PDB file of C-alpha atoms in Angstrom:
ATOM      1  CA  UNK A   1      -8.945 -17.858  -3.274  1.00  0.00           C
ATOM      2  CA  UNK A   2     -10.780 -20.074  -5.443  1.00  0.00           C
ATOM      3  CA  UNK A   3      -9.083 -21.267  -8.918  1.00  0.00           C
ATOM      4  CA  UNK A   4     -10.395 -20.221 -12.161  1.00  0.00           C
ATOM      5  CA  UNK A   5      -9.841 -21.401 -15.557  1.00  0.00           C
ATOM      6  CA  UNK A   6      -8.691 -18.820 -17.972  1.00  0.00           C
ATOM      7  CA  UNK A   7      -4.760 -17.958 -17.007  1.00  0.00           C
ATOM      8  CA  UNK A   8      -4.444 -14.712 -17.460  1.00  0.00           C
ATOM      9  CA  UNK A   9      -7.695 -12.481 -15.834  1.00  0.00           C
ATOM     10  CA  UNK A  10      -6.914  -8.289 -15.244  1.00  0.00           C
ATOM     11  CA  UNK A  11      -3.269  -8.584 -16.314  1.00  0.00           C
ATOM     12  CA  UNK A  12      -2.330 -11.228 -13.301  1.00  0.00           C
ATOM     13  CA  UNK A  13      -1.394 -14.605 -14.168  1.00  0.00           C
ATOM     14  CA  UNK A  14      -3.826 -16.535 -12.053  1.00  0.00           C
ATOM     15  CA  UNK A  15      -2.018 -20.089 -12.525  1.00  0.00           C
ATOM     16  CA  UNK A  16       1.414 -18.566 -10.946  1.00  0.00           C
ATOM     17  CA  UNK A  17      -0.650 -16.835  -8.221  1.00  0.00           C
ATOM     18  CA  UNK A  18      -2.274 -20.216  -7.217  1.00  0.00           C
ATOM     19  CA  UNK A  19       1.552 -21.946  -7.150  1.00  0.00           C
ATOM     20  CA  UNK A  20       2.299 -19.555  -5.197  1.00  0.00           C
ATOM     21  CA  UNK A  21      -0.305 -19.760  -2.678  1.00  0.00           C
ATOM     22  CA  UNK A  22      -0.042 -23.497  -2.558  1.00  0.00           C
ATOM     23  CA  UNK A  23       3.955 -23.230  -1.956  1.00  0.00           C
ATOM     24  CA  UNK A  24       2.498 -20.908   1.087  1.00  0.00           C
ATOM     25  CA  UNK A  25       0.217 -23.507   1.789  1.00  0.00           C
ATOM     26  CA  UNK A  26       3.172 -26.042   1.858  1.00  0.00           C
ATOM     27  CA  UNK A  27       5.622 -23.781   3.202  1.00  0.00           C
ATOM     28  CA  UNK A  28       4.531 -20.953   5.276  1.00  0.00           C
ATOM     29  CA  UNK A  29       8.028 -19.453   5.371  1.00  0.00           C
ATOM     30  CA  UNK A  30       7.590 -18.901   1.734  1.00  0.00           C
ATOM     31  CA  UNK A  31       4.856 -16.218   2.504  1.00  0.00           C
ATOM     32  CA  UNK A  32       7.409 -14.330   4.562  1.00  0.00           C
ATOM     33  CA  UNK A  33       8.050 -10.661   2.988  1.00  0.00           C
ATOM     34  CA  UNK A  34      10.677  -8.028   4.520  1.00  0.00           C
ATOM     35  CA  UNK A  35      10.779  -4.811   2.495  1.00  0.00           C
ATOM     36  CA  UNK A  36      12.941  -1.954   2.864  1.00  0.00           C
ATOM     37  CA  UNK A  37      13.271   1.779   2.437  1.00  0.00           C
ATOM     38  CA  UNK A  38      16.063   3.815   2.656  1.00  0.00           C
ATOM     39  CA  UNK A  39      15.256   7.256   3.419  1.00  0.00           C
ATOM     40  CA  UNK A  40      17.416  10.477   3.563  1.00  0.00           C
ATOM     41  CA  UNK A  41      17.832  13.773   3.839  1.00  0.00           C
ATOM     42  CA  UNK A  42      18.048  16.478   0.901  1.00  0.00           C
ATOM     43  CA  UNK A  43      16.753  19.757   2.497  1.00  0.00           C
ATOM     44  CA  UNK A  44      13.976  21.917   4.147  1.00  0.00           C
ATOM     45  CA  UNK A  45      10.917  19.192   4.045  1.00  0.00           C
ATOM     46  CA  UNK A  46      12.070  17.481   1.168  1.00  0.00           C
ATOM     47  CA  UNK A  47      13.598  14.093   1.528  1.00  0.00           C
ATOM     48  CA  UNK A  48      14.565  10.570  -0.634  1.00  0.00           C
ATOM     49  CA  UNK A  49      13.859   7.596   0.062  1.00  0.00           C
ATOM     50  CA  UNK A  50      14.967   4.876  -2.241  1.00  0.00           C
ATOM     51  CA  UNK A  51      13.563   1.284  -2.459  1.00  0.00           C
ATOM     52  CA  UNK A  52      15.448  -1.876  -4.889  1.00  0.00           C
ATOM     53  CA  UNK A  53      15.687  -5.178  -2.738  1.00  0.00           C
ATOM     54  CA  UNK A  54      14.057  -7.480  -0.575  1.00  0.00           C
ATOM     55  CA  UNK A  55      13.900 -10.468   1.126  1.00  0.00           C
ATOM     56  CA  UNK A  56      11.188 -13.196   0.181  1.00  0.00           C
ATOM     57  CA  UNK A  57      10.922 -16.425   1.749  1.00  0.00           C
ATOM     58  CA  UNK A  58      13.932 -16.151   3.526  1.00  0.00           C
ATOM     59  CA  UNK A  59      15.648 -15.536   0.601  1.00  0.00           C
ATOM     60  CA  UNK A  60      17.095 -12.321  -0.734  1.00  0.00           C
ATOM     61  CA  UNK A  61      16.114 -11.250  -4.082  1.00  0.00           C
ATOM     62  CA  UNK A  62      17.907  -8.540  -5.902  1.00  0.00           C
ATOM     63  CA  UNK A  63      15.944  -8.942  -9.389  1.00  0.00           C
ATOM     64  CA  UNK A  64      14.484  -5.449  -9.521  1.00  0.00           C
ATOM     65  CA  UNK A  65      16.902  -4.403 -12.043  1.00  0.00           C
ATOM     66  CA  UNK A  66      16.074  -0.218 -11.324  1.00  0.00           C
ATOM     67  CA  UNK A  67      16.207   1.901  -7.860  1.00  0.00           C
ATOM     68  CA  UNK A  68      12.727   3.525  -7.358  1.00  0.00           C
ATOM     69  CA  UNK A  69      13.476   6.786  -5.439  1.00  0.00           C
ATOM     70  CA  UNK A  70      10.478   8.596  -3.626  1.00  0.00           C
ATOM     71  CA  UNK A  71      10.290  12.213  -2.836  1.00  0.00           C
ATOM     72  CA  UNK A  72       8.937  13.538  -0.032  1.00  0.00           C
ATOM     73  CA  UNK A  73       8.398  16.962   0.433  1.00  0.00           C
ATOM     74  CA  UNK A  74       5.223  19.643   1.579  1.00  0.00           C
ATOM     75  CA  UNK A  75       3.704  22.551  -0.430  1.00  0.00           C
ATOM     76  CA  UNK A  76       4.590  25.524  -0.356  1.00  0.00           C
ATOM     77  CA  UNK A  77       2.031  26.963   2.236  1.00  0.00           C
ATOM     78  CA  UNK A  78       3.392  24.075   4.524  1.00  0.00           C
ATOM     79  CA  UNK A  79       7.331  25.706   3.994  1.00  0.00           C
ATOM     80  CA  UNK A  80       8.093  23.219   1.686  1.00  0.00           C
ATOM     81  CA  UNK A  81       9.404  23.465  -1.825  1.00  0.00           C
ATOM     82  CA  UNK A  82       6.750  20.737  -3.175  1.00  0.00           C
ATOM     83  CA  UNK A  83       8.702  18.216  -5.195  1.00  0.00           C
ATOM     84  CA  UNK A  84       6.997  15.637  -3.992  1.00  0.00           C
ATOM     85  CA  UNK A  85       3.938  14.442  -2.184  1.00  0.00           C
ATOM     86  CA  UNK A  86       3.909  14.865   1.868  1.00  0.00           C
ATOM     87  CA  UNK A  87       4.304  11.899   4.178  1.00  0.00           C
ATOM     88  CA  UNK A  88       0.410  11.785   4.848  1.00  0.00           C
ATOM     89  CA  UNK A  89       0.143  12.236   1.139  1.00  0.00           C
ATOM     90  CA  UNK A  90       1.668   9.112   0.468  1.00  0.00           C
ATOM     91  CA  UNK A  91       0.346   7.481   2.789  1.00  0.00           C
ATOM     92  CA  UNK A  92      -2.899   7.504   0.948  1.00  0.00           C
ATOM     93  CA  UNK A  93      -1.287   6.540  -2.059  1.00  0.00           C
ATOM     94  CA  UNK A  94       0.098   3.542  -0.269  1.00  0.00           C
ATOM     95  CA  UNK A  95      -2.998   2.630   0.962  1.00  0.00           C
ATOM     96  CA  UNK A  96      -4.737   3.231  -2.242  1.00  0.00           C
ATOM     97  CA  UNK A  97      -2.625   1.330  -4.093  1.00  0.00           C
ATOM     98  CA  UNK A  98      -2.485  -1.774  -1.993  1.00  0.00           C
ATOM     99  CA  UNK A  99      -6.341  -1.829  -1.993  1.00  0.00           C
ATOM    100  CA  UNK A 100      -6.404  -1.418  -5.851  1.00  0.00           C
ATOM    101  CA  UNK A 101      -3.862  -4.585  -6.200  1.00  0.00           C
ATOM    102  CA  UNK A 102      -5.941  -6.436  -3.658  1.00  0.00           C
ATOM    103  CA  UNK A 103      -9.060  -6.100  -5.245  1.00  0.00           C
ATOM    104  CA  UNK A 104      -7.756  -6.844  -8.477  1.00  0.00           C
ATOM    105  CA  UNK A 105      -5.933 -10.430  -6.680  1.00  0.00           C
ATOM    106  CA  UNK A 106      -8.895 -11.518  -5.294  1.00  0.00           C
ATOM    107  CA  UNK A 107     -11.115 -10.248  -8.806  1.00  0.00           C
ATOM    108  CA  UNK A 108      -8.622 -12.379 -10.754  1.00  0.00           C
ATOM    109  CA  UNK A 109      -8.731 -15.171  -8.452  1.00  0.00           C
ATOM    110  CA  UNK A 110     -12.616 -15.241  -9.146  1.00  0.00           C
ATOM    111  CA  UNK A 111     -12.823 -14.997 -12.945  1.00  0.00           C
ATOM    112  CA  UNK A 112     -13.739 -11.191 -12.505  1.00  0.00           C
ATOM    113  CA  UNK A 113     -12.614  -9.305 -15.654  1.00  0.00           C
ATOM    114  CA  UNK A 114     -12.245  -5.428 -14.182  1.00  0.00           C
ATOM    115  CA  UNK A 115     -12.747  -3.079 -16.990  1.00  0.00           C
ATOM    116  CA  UNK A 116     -11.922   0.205 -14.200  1.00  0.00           C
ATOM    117  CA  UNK A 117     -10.904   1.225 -10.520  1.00  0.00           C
ATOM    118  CA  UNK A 118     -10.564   4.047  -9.670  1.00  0.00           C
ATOM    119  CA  UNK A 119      -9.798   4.574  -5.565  1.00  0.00           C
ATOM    120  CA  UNK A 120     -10.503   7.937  -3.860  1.00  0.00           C
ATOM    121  CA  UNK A 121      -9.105   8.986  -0.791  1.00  0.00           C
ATOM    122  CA  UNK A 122      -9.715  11.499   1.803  1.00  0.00           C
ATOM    123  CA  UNK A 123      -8.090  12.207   4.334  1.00  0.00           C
ATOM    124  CA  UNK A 124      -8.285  14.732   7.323  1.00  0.00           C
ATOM    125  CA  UNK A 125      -5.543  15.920   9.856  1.00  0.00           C
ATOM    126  CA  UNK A 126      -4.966  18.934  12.144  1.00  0.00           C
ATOM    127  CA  UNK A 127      -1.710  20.888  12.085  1.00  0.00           C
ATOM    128  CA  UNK A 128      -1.542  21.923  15.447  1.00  0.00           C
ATOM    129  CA  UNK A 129      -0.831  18.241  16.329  1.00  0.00           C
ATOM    130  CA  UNK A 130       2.052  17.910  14.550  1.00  0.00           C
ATOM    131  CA  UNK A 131       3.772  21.392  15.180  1.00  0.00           C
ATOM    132  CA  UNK A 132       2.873  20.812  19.394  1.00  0.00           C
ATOM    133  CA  UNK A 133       0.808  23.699  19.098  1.00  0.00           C
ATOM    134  CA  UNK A 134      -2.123  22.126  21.582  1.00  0.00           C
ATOM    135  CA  UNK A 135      -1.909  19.237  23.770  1.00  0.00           C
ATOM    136  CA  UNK A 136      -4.021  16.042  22.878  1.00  0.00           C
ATOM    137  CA  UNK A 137      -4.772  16.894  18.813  1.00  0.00           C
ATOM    138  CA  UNK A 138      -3.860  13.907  17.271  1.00  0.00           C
ATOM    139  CA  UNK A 139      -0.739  14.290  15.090  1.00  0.00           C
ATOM    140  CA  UNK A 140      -2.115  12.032  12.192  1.00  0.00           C
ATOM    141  CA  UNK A 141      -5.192  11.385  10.590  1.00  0.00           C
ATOM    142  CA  UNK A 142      -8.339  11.439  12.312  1.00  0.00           C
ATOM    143  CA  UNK A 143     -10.059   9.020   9.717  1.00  0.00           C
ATOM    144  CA  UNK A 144      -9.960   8.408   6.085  1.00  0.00           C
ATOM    145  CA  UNK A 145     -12.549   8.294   3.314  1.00  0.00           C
ATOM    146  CA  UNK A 146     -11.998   5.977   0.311  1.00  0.00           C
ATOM    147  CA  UNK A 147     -14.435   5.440  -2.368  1.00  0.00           C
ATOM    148  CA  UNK A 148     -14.211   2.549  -4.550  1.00  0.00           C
ATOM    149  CA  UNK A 149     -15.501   3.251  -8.479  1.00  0.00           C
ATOM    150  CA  UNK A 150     -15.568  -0.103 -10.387  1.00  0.00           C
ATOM    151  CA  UNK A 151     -16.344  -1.211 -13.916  1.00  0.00           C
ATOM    152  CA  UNK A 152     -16.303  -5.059 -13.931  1.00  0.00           C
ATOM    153  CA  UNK A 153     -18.129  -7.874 -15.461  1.00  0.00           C
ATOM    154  CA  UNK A 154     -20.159  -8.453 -12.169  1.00  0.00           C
ATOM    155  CA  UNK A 155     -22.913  -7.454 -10.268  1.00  0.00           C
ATOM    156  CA  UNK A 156     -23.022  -5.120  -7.565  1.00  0.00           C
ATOM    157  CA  UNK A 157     -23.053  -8.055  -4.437  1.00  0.00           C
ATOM    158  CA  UNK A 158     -19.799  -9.096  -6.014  1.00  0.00           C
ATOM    159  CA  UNK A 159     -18.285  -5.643  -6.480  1.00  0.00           C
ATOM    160  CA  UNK A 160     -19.547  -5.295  -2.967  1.00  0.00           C
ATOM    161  CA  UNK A 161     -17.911  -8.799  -1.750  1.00  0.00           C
ATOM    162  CA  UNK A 162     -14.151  -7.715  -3.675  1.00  0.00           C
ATOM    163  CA  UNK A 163     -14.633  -3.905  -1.949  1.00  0.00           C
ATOM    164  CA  UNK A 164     -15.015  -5.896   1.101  1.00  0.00           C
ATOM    165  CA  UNK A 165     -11.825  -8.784   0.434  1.00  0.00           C
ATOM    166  CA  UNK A 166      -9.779  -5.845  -0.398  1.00  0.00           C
ATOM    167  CA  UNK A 167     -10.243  -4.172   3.005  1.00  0.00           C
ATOM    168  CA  UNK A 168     -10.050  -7.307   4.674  1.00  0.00           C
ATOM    169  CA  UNK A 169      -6.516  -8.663   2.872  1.00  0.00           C
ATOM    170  CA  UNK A 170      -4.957  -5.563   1.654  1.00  0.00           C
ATOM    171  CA  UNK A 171      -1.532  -5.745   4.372  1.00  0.00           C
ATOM    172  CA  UNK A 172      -1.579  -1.258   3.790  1.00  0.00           C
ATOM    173  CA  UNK A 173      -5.656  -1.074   5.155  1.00  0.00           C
ATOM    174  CA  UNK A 174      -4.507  -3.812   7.817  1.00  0.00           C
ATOM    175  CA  UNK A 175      -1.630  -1.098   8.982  1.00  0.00           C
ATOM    176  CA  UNK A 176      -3.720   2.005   9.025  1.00  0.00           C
ATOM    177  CA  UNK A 177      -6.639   0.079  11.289  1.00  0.00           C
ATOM    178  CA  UNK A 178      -5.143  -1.364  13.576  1.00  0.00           C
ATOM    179  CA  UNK A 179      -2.028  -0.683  16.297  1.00  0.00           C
ATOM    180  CA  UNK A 180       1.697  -2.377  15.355  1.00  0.00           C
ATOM    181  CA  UNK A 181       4.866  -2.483  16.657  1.00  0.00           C
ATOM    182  CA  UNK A 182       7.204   0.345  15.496  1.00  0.00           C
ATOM    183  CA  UNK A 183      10.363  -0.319  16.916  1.00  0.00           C
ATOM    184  CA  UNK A 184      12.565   2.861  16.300  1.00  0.00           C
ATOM    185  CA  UNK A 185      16.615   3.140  17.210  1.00  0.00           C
ATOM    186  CA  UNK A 186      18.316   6.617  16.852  1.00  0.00           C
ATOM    187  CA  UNK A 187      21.877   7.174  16.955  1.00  0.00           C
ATOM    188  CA  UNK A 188      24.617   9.858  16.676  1.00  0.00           C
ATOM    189  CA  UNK A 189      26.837   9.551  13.172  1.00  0.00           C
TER     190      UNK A 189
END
């Protein structure tokens, strides 16, 4: 990211963003991130799952002074009793949302003053995956469409270029395109 000279671009303080990119710079241990969800049971399809803390740098931080609690649930027409977006659901929400705030990083970064985004997602997925009903149907996605709308003091090329950053540097994108680890214990309470 390249410095600019007016602090505060699209709400971000770009001054404390470049500190903190030179501390990474410094200190790559400072970029280190572990998040964490707890997630439980209420009923049915619907579930909880409640994120506060986390661990930056090696260093715990409990400064998020509320509890953000998530519901999970399905529609109606999927047995649910729809208070609350499905899994897949949110997962285009989470992806959505960590391309907004990378484009808007990496806009700031540049001097780009964003007027609008707007992120649409689509997403498709066949049932009969995830309820076994035929072998080899893919329980999850089979792709997803997003559609970037932007209002910005730029051209297209750089709307274009930050559409482009935001893929390549939003951690969310990263996750959905390509395999990880998911290391998963299970035990008997």
């Amino acid at each position: 990211m390249q410095a600019v000279t007016k602090e505060i671009v699209n709400g971000l303080n770009v001054a404390s963003m470049q500190e903190a990119i030179d501390a990474m710079k410094s200190d790559p241990g400072a970029g280190k991130l572990e998040l964490r969800a707890h997630n439980r049971w209420v009923g049915g399809a619907h579930c909880v799952t409640a994120i506060q803390d986390f661990k930056l740098g090696g260093e715990e931080k409990k400064t998020r002074k509320q509890l953000f609690e998530l519901h999970g649930d399905e529609p109606a027409e999927l047995l649910g009793t729809d208070t609350g977006p499905n899994a897949t659901e949110a997962l285009l929400h989470a992806l959505a949302a960590c391309l907004n705030a990378t484009f808007i990083y990496h806009a700031s970064a540049q001097g780009v003053e964003v007027e609008s985004l707007e992120i649409e997602l689509k997403g498709e997925l066949d049932l009969r995956g995830f309820l076994a009903v035929e072998p080899g149907i893919r329980n999850g996605y089979s792709h997803i469409d997003v559609k970037f709308k932007v209002k910005a003091d730029a051209g297209q090329a750089k709307i274009e270029e930050l559409c482009g950053l935001a893929q390549r540097f939003s951690p969310v994108f990263d996750m959905v395109s390509n395999p990880m680890r998911v290391h998963v214990n299970c035990e008997k309470v």
